[in-house]
Amino acid sequence: MEREVWNSKIGFWLAATGSAMGLGNIWRFPYITGVNGGAAFLLVYFVIVFTIGVSVMLAEFAIGRSSKLNPVGAFTKLKGVLGL
């Protein structure tokens, strides 16, 4: 059986972003921006999203590289290290 692949990288990224965010968030964002101060809100919003996003991404990379396991195995190993 032949495996399906994406035709382009941009198509994959758009599909991944859309499924992660959800259509409701995309529709609601302009309203939230207008109610909360426009450009000032956008500046603070993107700074916070970037800061938290990069921090979480780097933590996930570090956990994955140090454990050399798949995500489930890595977090199971991390749970044991933290004593949870």
JSON list of C-alpha atoms in Angstrom, two decimals:
[
{"chain": "A", "resi": 1, "resn": "MET", "atom": "CA", "xyz": [0.00, 0.00, 0.00]},
{"chain": "A", "resi": 2, "resn": "GLU", "atom": "CA", "xyz": [1.43, 3.34, -1.04]},
{"chain": "A", "resi": 3, "resn": "ARG", "atom": "CA", "xyz": [1.91, 5.95, 1.66]},
{"chain": "A", "resi": 4, "resn": "GLU", "atom": "CA", "xyz": [0.35, 9.37, 1.17]},
{"chain": "A", "resi": 5, "resn": "VAL", "atom": "CA", "xyz": [2.57, 12.44, 1.43]},
{"chain": "A", "resi": 6, "resn": "TRP", "atom": "CA", "xyz": [1.97, 16.19, 1.54]},
{"chain": "A", "resi": 7, "resn": "ASN", "atom": "CA", "xyz": [2.32, 17.99, -1.79]},
{"chain": "A", "resi": 8, "resn": "SER", "atom": "CA", "xyz": [4.11, 20.95, -0.22]},
{"chain": "A", "resi": 9, "resn": "LYS", "atom": "CA", "xyz": [5.63, 22.01, 3.07]},
{"chain": "A", "resi": 10, "resn": "ILE", "atom": "CA", "xyz": [3.36, 25.06, 3.25]},
{"chain": "A", "resi": 11, "resn": "GLY", "atom": "CA", "xyz": [0.30, 22.82, 3.00]},
{"chain": "A", "resi": 12, "resn": "PHE", "atom": "CA", "xyz": [1.55, 20.74, 5.89]},
{"chain": "A", "resi": 13, "resn": "TRP", "atom": "CA", "xyz": [2.31, 23.79, 8.03]},
{"chain": "A", "resi": 14, "resn": "LEU", "atom": "CA", "xyz": [-1.09, 25.36, 7.35]},
{"chain": "A", "resi": 15, "resn": "ALA", "atom": "CA", "xyz": [-2.88, 22.12, 8.22]},
{"chain": "A", "resi": 16, "resn": "ALA", "atom": "CA", "xyz": [-0.84, 21.62, 11.39]},
{"chain": "A", "resi": 17, "resn": "THR", "atom": "CA", "xyz": [-1.37, 25.22, 12.51]},
{"chain": "A", "resi": 18, "resn": "GLY", "atom": "CA", "xyz": [-5.07, 25.09, 11.77]},
{"chain": "A", "resi": 19, "resn": "SER", "atom": "CA", "xyz": [-5.57, 21.88, 13.69]},
{"chain": "A", "resi": 20, "resn": "ALA", "atom": "CA", "xyz": [-3.54, 23.15, 16.64]},
{"chain": "A", "resi": 21, "resn": "MET", "atom": "CA", "xyz": [-5.30, 26.52, 16.88]},
{"chain": "A", "resi": 22, "resn": "GLY", "atom": "CA", "xyz": [-8.83, 25.66, 15.85]},
{"chain": "A", "resi": 23, "resn": "LEU", "atom": "CA", "xyz": [-11.19, 27.69, 13.72]},
{"chain": "A", "resi": 24, "resn": "GLY", "atom": "CA", "xyz": [-12.94, 29.31, 16.69]},
{"chain": "A", "resi": 25, "resn": "ASN", "atom": "CA", "xyz": [-9.71, 30.94, 17.86]},
{"chain": "A", "resi": 26, "resn": "ILE", "atom": "CA", "xyz": [-9.01, 32.29, 14.38]},
{"chain": "A", "resi": 27, "resn": "TRP", "atom": "CA", "xyz": [-12.49, 33.85, 14.15]},
{"chain": "A", "resi": 28, "resn": "ARG", "atom": "CA", "xyz": [-12.39, 35.25, 17.68]},
{"chain": "A", "resi": 29, "resn": "PHE", "atom": "CA", "xyz": [-8.90, 36.81, 17.53]},
{"chain": "A", "resi": 30, "resn": "PRO", "atom": "CA", "xyz": [-9.86, 40.05, 15.66]},
{"chain": "A", "resi": 31, "resn": "TYR", "atom": "CA", "xyz": [-12.63, 40.70, 18.20]},
{"chain": "A", "resi": 32, "resn": "ILE", "atom": "CA", "xyz": [-10.31, 40.15, 21.16]},
{"chain": "A", "resi": 33, "resn": "THR", "atom": "CA", "xyz": [-7.72, 42.43, 19.56]},
{"chain": "A", "resi": 34, "resn": "GLY", "atom": "CA", "xyz": [-10.23, 45.24, 19.07]},
{"chain": "A", "resi": 35, "resn": "VAL", "atom": "CA", "xyz": [-11.65, 45.01, 22.58]},
{"chain": "A", "resi": 36, "resn": "ASN", "atom": "CA", "xyz": [-8.25, 44.88, 24.29]},
{"chain": "A", "resi": 37, "resn": "GLY", "atom": "CA", "xyz": [-6.45, 47.80, 22.66]},
{"chain": "A", "resi": 38, "resn": "GLY", "atom": "CA", "xyz": [-5.41, 46.90, 19.13]},
{"chain": "A", "resi": 39, "resn": "ALA", "atom": "CA", "xyz": [-1.68, 47.22, 18.42]},
{"chain": "A", "resi": 40, "resn": "ALA", "atom": "CA", "xyz": [-0.62, 47.38, 22.08]},
{"chain": "A", "resi": 41, "resn": "PHE", "atom": "CA", "xyz": [-2.49, 44.13, 22.73]},
{"chain": "A", "resi": 42, "resn": "LEU", "atom": "CA", "xyz": [-0.87, 42.49, 19.69]},
{"chain": "A", "resi": 43, "resn": "LEU", "atom": "CA", "xyz": [2.61, 43.50, 20.81]},
{"chain": "A", "resi": 44, "resn": "VAL", "atom": "CA", "xyz": [2.17, 42.08, 24.31]},
{"chain": "A", "resi": 45, "resn": "TYR", "atom": "CA", "xyz": [0.36, 39.00, 22.96]},
{"chain": "A", "resi": 46, "resn": "PHE", "atom": "CA", "xyz": [3.15, 38.09, 20.52]},
{"chain": "A", "resi": 47, "resn": "VAL", "atom": "CA", "xyz": [5.90, 38.71, 23.08]},
{"chain": "A", "resi": 48, "resn": "ILE", "atom": "CA", "xyz": [4.19, 36.40, 25.57]},
{"chain": "A", "resi": 49, "resn": "VAL", "atom": "CA", "xyz": [3.38, 33.72, 22.97]},
{"chain": "A", "resi": 50, "resn": "PHE", "atom": "CA", "xyz": [6.96, 33.80, 21.67]},
{"chain": "A", "resi": 51, "resn": "THR", "atom": "CA", "xyz": [8.48, 33.67, 25.17]},
{"chain": "A", "resi": 52, "resn": "ILE", "atom": "CA", "xyz": [6.33, 30.80, 26.41]},
{"chain": "A", "resi": 53, "resn": "GLY", "atom": "CA", "xyz": [6.42, 28.97, 23.07]},
{"chain": "A", "resi": 54, "resn": "VAL", "atom": "CA", "xyz": [10.20, 29.05, 22.75]},
{"chain": "A", "resi": 55, "resn": "SER", "atom": "CA", "xyz": [10.67, 28.04, 26.40]},
{"chain": "A", "resi": 56, "resn": "VAL", "atom": "CA", "xyz": [8.37, 25.03, 26.09]},
{"chain": "A", "resi": 57, "resn": "MET", "atom": "CA", "xyz": [9.87, 24.03, 22.74]},
{"chain": "A", "resi": 58, "resn": "LEU", "atom": "CA", "xyz": [13.42, 24.14, 24.11]},
{"chain": "A", "resi": 59, "resn": "ALA", "atom": "CA", "xyz": [12.37, 22.13, 27.18]},
{"chain": "A", "resi": 60, "resn": "GLU", "atom": "CA", "xyz": [10.80, 19.46, 24.96]},
{"chain": "A", "resi": 61, "resn": "PHE", "atom": "CA", "xyz": [13.92, 19.32, 22.77]},
{"chain": "A", "resi": 62, "resn": "ALA", "atom": "CA", "xyz": [16.14, 18.95, 25.84]},
{"chain": "A", "resi": 63, "resn": "ILE", "atom": "CA", "xyz": [13.96, 16.21, 27.35]},
{"chain": "A", "resi": 64, "resn": "GLY", "atom": "CA", "xyz": [13.89, 14.31, 24.06]},
{"chain": "A", "resi": 65, "resn": "ARG", "atom": "CA", "xyz": [17.61, 14.56, 23.40]},
{"chain": "A", "resi": 66, "resn": "SER", "atom": "CA", "xyz": [18.63, 13.61, 26.93]},
{"chain": "A", "resi": 67, "resn": "SER", "atom": "CA", "xyz": [16.32, 10.58, 27.11]},
{"chain": "A", "resi": 68, "resn": "LYS", "atom": "CA", "xyz": [16.82, 9.38, 23.50]},
{"chain": "A", "resi": 69, "resn": "LEU", "atom": "CA", "xyz": [13.29, 7.94, 23.60]},
{"chain": "A", "resi": 70, "resn": "ASN", "atom": "CA", "xyz": [9.95, 8.61, 21.97]},
{"chain": "A", "resi": 71, "resn": "PRO", "atom": "CA", "xyz": [7.71, 11.26, 23.65]},
{"chain": "A", "resi": 72, "resn": "VAL", "atom": "CA", "xyz": [5.84, 8.77, 25.85]},
{"chain": "A", "resi": 73, "resn": "GLY", "atom": "CA", "xyz": [9.04, 7.09, 26.99]},
{"chain": "A", "resi": 74, "resn": "ALA", "atom": "CA", "xyz": [10.78, 10.42, 27.56]},
{"chain": "A", "resi": 75, "resn": "PHE", "atom": "CA", "xyz": [8.06, 11.78, 29.82]},
{"chain": "A", "resi": 76, "resn": "THR", "atom": "CA", "xyz": [7.76, 8.45, 31.64]},
{"chain": "A", "resi": 77, "resn": "LYS", "atom": "CA", "xyz": [11.50, 8.59, 32.32]},
{"chain": "A", "resi": 78, "resn": "LEU", "atom": "CA", "xyz": [11.18, 12.24, 33.39]},
{"chain": "A", "resi": 79, "resn": "LYS", "atom": "CA", "xyz": [8.37, 11.30, 35.76]},
{"chain": "A", "resi": 80, "resn": "GLY", "atom": "CA", "xyz": [10.67, 8.79, 37.45]},
{"chain": "A", "resi": 81, "resn": "VAL", "atom": "CA", "xyz": [13.52, 11.30, 37.70]},
{"chain": "A", "resi": 82, "resn": "LEU", "atom": "CA", "xyz": [11.26, 13.92, 39.31]},
{"chain": "A", "resi": 83, "resn": "GLY", "atom": "CA", "xyz": [9.80, 11.36, 41.71]},
{"chain": "A", "resi": 84, "resn": "LEU", "atom": "CA", "xyz": [6.21, 11.79, 40.56]}
]
